[in-house]
Amino acid sequence: MAVNPNEDTEFNDALRQYGIIPPKETTPPIPSPPSSPKLQDILDDLTPEELRELGEDVTDEDLGRSIEAHRRQRVAQERLHQKRARFGRVYPIGRDDYTREVTEASKINDNDDEEEEEKGTGVICFLYKDGIPRSDRTFEHIRSLASRYPHSKFVSIVGNKCIADLPDSRIPMLIIYRKGEIRNQLIAWGADRERQLEELEALLLLCGALNPPLHGPLGEQRSHSDEDSEEDDDDPSSRMRSAAASTNARAPKNIRGRKKKDDSDSEFEFDM
């Protein structure tokens, strides 16, 4: 009697058990479809403003209440984060304050940082002169960023009161510190073309002067007292790449005293 080894019968099972016919081929398991994202995960990825808009669009009352509760919790968390921050505005300083308010301040670790590694504090020193349009415009950007990133310290000083004989052509100047070291230096920011707030924001994030915002891409993090501010639709990654590619920033080794006469783009150095 011919035996069909592919038949699923008790007789064939007995033959397979004794190795008379080969084992039955197993059907590969059908992979289960990926699980749908949980509502909590979706809500966690949204800004408070996006949560508000989503809550207005849903028709299910229970879901709307859940979204609103999540939004309120998010706002409360961000306000607590803001409250713990040490700064939040631009602090004017004098030349004699530089070492204490800039260099030494950048060595202090953020008390709200839960990570074990001490990162110090990002300190941005802004050298300006009133009446120079690009300097006045950049000062507005500095004030906005100081409010938006209260865990970083922004200080300002008139350029020639910080560096003697600093020419107007080098204004505005930004010197960026962290952990007692200069991370970057921007000279004559905006002299080549009008610079946008997002360009400066992206650059300061890239060089480590700013802690990344809690939620939302660049340009969307606003002060927590203003939840209805306008959204920025530009692609943050594009702005970041653009700022990194076109900036006049350089990372000098130190700042100690006099300008090098043989290099028009040299860093200024001074002793404090």
Coordinates of C-alpha atoms in Angstrom, one line a residue:
M1 CA 0.0 0.0 0.0
A2 CA 1.4 3.4 -1.0
V3 CA 1.7 5.9 1.8
N4 CA 1.3 9.6 1.2
P5 CA 3.7 11.1 3.7
N6 CA 2.0 14.4 3.5
E7 CA -1.3 13.2 4.8
D8 CA -2.1 14.2 8.4
T9 CA -3.3 10.9 9.8
E10 CA -2.6 8.9 13.0
F11 CA -1.0 6.2 10.9
N12 CA 1.5 8.7 9.4
D13 CA 2.1 10.1 12.9
A14 CA 3.1 6.6 14.0
L15 CA 5.4 6.2 11.0
R16 CA 7.0 9.6 11.7
Q17 CA 7.6 8.6 15.3
Y18 CA 9.7 5.6 14.2
G19 CA 11.4 7.5 11.5
I20 CA 9.9 5.5 8.6
I21 CA 8.7 8.7 6.9
P22 CA 10.2 12.2 7.3
P23 CA 8.7 14.6 9.8
K24 CA 5.8 16.7 8.6
E25 CA 6.8 20.1 7.3
T26 CA 5.9 22.8 9.7
T27 CA 4.1 25.9 8.4
P28 CA 6.1 29.0 9.3
P29 CA 4.2 31.1 11.9
I30 CA 2.5 34.2 10.6
P31 CA 4.1 37.2 12.2
S32 CA 1.7 39.2 14.3
P33 CA 0.9 42.7 13.1
P34 CA 2.7 45.5 15.0
S35 CA 0.8 46.7 18.0
S36 CA -1.0 50.0 17.7
P37 CA 0.7 52.8 19.5
K38 CA -0.7 53.5 23.0
L39 CA -2.6 56.7 23.5
Q40 CA -0.2 57.6 26.3
D41 CA 2.8 57.3 23.9
I42 CA 1.0 59.5 21.3
L43 CA 0.1 62.2 23.9
D44 CA 3.7 62.2 25.3
D45 CA 5.0 63.2 21.9
L46 CA 2.8 66.3 21.6
T47 CA 3.4 69.8 22.9
P48 CA 0.8 71.4 25.2
E49 CA -0.4 73.5 22.3
E50 CA -0.8 70.4 20.1
L51 CA -2.7 68.7 22.9
R52 CA -5.0 71.7 23.2
E53 CA -5.7 71.6 19.5
L54 CA -6.2 67.8 19.5
G55 CA -8.7 68.1 22.5
E56 CA -10.7 70.6 20.5
D57 CA -10.9 68.3 17.5
V58 CA -12.0 65.1 19.2
T59 CA -15.8 64.4 19.5
D60 CA -15.6 61.8 22.2
E61 CA -16.1 63.5 25.6
D62 CA -14.2 61.0 27.6
L63 CA -11.2 61.1 25.2
G64 CA -11.3 64.9 25.3
R65 CA -11.2 64.9 29.1
S66 CA -8.2 62.5 29.0
I67 CA -6.3 64.7 26.6
E68 CA -7.1 67.9 28.6
A69 CA -5.9 66.2 31.8
H70 CA -2.7 65.1 30.0
R71 CA -2.2 68.7 28.8
R72 CA -2.6 70.2 32.2
Q73 CA -0.2 67.7 33.6
R74 CA 2.4 68.5 30.9
V75 CA 2.0 72.3 31.6
A76 CA 2.4 71.7 35.3
Q77 CA 5.6 69.7 34.7
E78 CA 7.1 72.4 32.5
R79 CA 6.2 75.1 35.0
L80 CA 7.9 73.1 37.7
H81 CA 11.0 72.8 35.4
Q82 CA 10.8 76.5 34.8
K83 CA 10.5 77.2 38.5
R84 CA 13.6 75.2 39.3
A85 CA 15.7 77.0 36.7
R86 CA 18.1 79.5 38.0
F87 CA 18.1 82.1 35.3
G88 CA 15.6 83.2 32.6
R89 CA 16.8 86.7 31.7
V90 CA 19.9 88.6 30.5
Y91 CA 22.2 89.7 33.3
P92 CA 24.3 92.9 32.7
I93 CA 27.8 92.6 34.0
G94 CA 31.0 94.7 34.2
R95 CA 34.5 93.8 33.3
D96 CA 35.4 93.1 36.9
D97 CA 32.5 90.6 37.2
Y98 CA 33.6 88.5 34.2
T99 CA 35.6 85.8 35.9
R100 CA 32.9 85.2 38.6
E101 CA 29.8 85.6 36.5
V102 CA 31.1 83.9 33.3
T103 CA 34.1 81.6 33.7
E104 CA 33.4 80.4 37.3
A105 CA 29.6 80.3 36.8
S106 CA 30.0 77.9 33.8
K107 CA 31.6 75.4 36.2
I108 CA 28.6 75.1 38.4
N109 CA 26.4 72.1 37.7
D110 CA 22.7 72.5 37.2
N111 CA 20.9 71.4 40.4
D112 CA 18.0 70.2 38.3
D113 CA 20.2 67.9 36.3
E114 CA 19.5 64.3 37.4
E115 CA 22.4 62.8 35.4
E116 CA 25.5 61.7 37.4
E117 CA 27.9 63.4 35.0
E118 CA 28.5 67.0 35.9
K119 CA 27.9 69.1 32.8
G120 CA 28.4 72.6 34.2
T121 CA 26.3 75.5 33.1
G122 CA 26.1 77.0 29.6
V123 CA 27.0 80.7 29.8
I124 CA 26.6 83.0 26.9
C125 CA 28.4 86.3 27.2
F126 CA 27.0 88.9 24.8
L127 CA 29.2 91.9 23.8
Y128 CA 27.1 94.7 22.2
K129 CA 26.9 98.3 21.4
D130 CA 23.7 100.3 21.3
G131 CA 22.8 101.9 17.9
I132 CA 24.3 99.2 15.7
P133 CA 21.3 97.6 14.0
R134 CA 22.7 94.0 13.9
S135 CA 23.7 94.4 17.6
D136 CA 20.2 95.7 18.6
R137 CA 18.5 92.9 16.6
T138 CA 20.7 90.2 18.1
F139 CA 20.1 91.6 21.6
E140 CA 16.4 90.9 21.0
H141 CA 17.2 87.3 20.1
I142 CA 19.4 87.0 23.2
R143 CA 16.5 88.1 25.4
S144 CA 14.1 85.7 23.8
L145 CA 16.6 82.8 24.2
A146 CA 17.3 83.7 27.8
S147 CA 13.6 83.4 28.6
R148 CA 13.2 80.2 26.6
Y149 CA 16.3 78.5 28.1
P150 CA 16.3 79.4 31.8
H151 CA 18.9 76.7 32.7
S152 CA 21.5 78.6 30.6
K153 CA 23.0 81.9 31.8
F154 CA 23.0 84.9 29.5
V155 CA 25.0 87.9 30.4
S156 CA 25.6 91.2 28.5
I157 CA 28.4 93.8 28.5
V158 CA 29.2 96.7 26.3
G159 CA 31.9 95.5 23.9
N160 CA 34.6 98.1 24.6
K161 CA 34.1 97.8 28.4
C162 CA 34.9 94.1 28.1
I163 CA 37.7 94.3 25.5
A164 CA 39.6 97.6 25.2
D165 CA 39.4 99.2 21.8
L166 CA 37.1 96.6 20.4
P167 CA 36.1 97.9 16.9
D168 CA 32.4 98.2 15.9
S169 CA 33.1 95.9 13.0
R170 CA 33.4 93.0 15.6
I171 CA 30.1 93.8 17.2
P172 CA 28.0 91.9 18.3
M173 CA 30.2 89.2 19.8
L174 CA 29.2 86.1 21.7
I175 CA 31.6 84.1 23.8
I176 CA 30.2 80.7 24.9
Y177 CA 31.4 78.9 28.0
R178 CA 30.8 75.6 29.6
K179 CA 32.7 73.9 32.5
G180 CA 35.1 76.8 32.6
E181 CA 36.1 76.5 29.0
I182 CA 35.3 78.5 25.9
R183 CA 33.2 76.4 23.6
N184 CA 32.7 78.8 20.8
Q185 CA 33.0 82.4 19.8
L186 CA 30.9 84.4 17.3
I187 CA 32.3 87.6 15.9
A188 CA 30.2 90.3 14.1
W189 CA 27.1 88.0 14.2
G190 CA 24.7 89.2 11.5
A191 CA 27.3 91.4 9.6
D192 CA 27.2 89.2 6.5
R193 CA 23.4 89.0 6.4
E194 CA 20.4 89.3 8.6
R195 CA 20.3 86.4 11.0
Q196 CA 17.2 84.8 12.4
L197 CA 16.5 83.8 16.0
E198 CA 16.4 80.1 15.0
E199 CA 19.9 80.2 13.5
L200 CA 21.4 81.5 16.8
E201 CA 19.3 79.0 18.8
A202 CA 20.4 76.1 16.6
L203 CA 24.1 77.1 16.9
L204 CA 24.0 77.5 20.6
L205 CA 22.3 74.1 20.9
L206 CA 24.9 72.5 18.7
C207 CA 27.9 73.8 20.7
G208 CA 26.3 72.7 24.0
A209 CA 25.5 76.1 25.5
L210 CA 21.8 75.3 25.8
N211 CA 20.0 72.3 27.2
P212 CA 17.6 70.9 24.6
P213 CA 14.0 72.0 25.3
L214 CA 11.7 69.6 27.1
H215 CA 9.1 69.3 24.3
G216 CA 8.8 70.5 20.7
P217 CA 11.4 71.2 18.0
L218 CA 13.4 74.4 17.7
G219 CA 11.4 77.5 17.5
E220 CA 8.4 76.0 19.2
Q221 CA 9.6 76.2 22.8
R222 CA 8.0 79.3 24.3
S223 CA 7.8 80.8 27.8
H224 CA 5.4 78.8 29.9
S225 CA 3.2 81.7 30.6
D226 CA 2.3 82.0 26.9
E227 CA 0.6 78.9 25.7
D228 CA -1.0 80.5 22.7
S229 CA 2.2 81.7 21.0
E230 CA 2.5 81.1 17.2
E231 CA 4.0 77.8 16.0
D232 CA 7.0 77.8 13.8
D233 CA 6.4 75.6 10.7
D234 CA 10.0 75.5 9.5
D235 CA 11.9 72.2 9.6
P236 CA 14.2 72.5 12.7
S237 CA 16.8 70.0 11.3
S238 CA 17.1 72.2 8.2
R239 CA 17.6 75.3 10.3
M240 CA 20.2 73.5 12.4
R241 CA 22.1 72.3 9.4
S242 CA 21.9 75.8 7.8
A243 CA 23.2 77.5 10.9
A244 CA 26.0 75.0 11.3
A245 CA 27.1 75.4 7.7
S246 CA 26.9 79.2 7.4
T247 CA 27.9 80.5 10.8
N248 CA 31.0 82.7 11.3
A249 CA 31.6 80.9 14.6
R250 CA 35.0 79.6 15.7
A251 CA 36.2 77.9 18.8
P252 CA 39.2 79.9 20.2
K253 CA 41.6 78.4 22.7
N254 CA 41.5 81.4 25.0
I255 CA 40.7 85.1 25.4
R256 CA 43.5 87.1 27.1
G257 CA 44.5 90.6 26.0
R258 CA 45.2 92.1 22.6
K259 CA 44.2 91.7 19.0
K260 CA 46.7 90.0 16.7
K261 CA 47.5 92.6 14.0
D262 CA 48.4 90.1 11.3
D263 CA 45.0 88.4 11.3
S264 CA 41.8 90.3 10.5
D265 CA 39.7 87.4 11.9
S266 CA 41.8 86.8 15.0
E267 CA 40.3 86.3 18.5
F268 CA 40.5 88.9 21.1
E269 CA 42.4 88.1 24.3
F270 CA 42.2 89.7 27.7
D271 CA 43.2 89.0 31.3
M272 CA 40.7 89.2 34.0

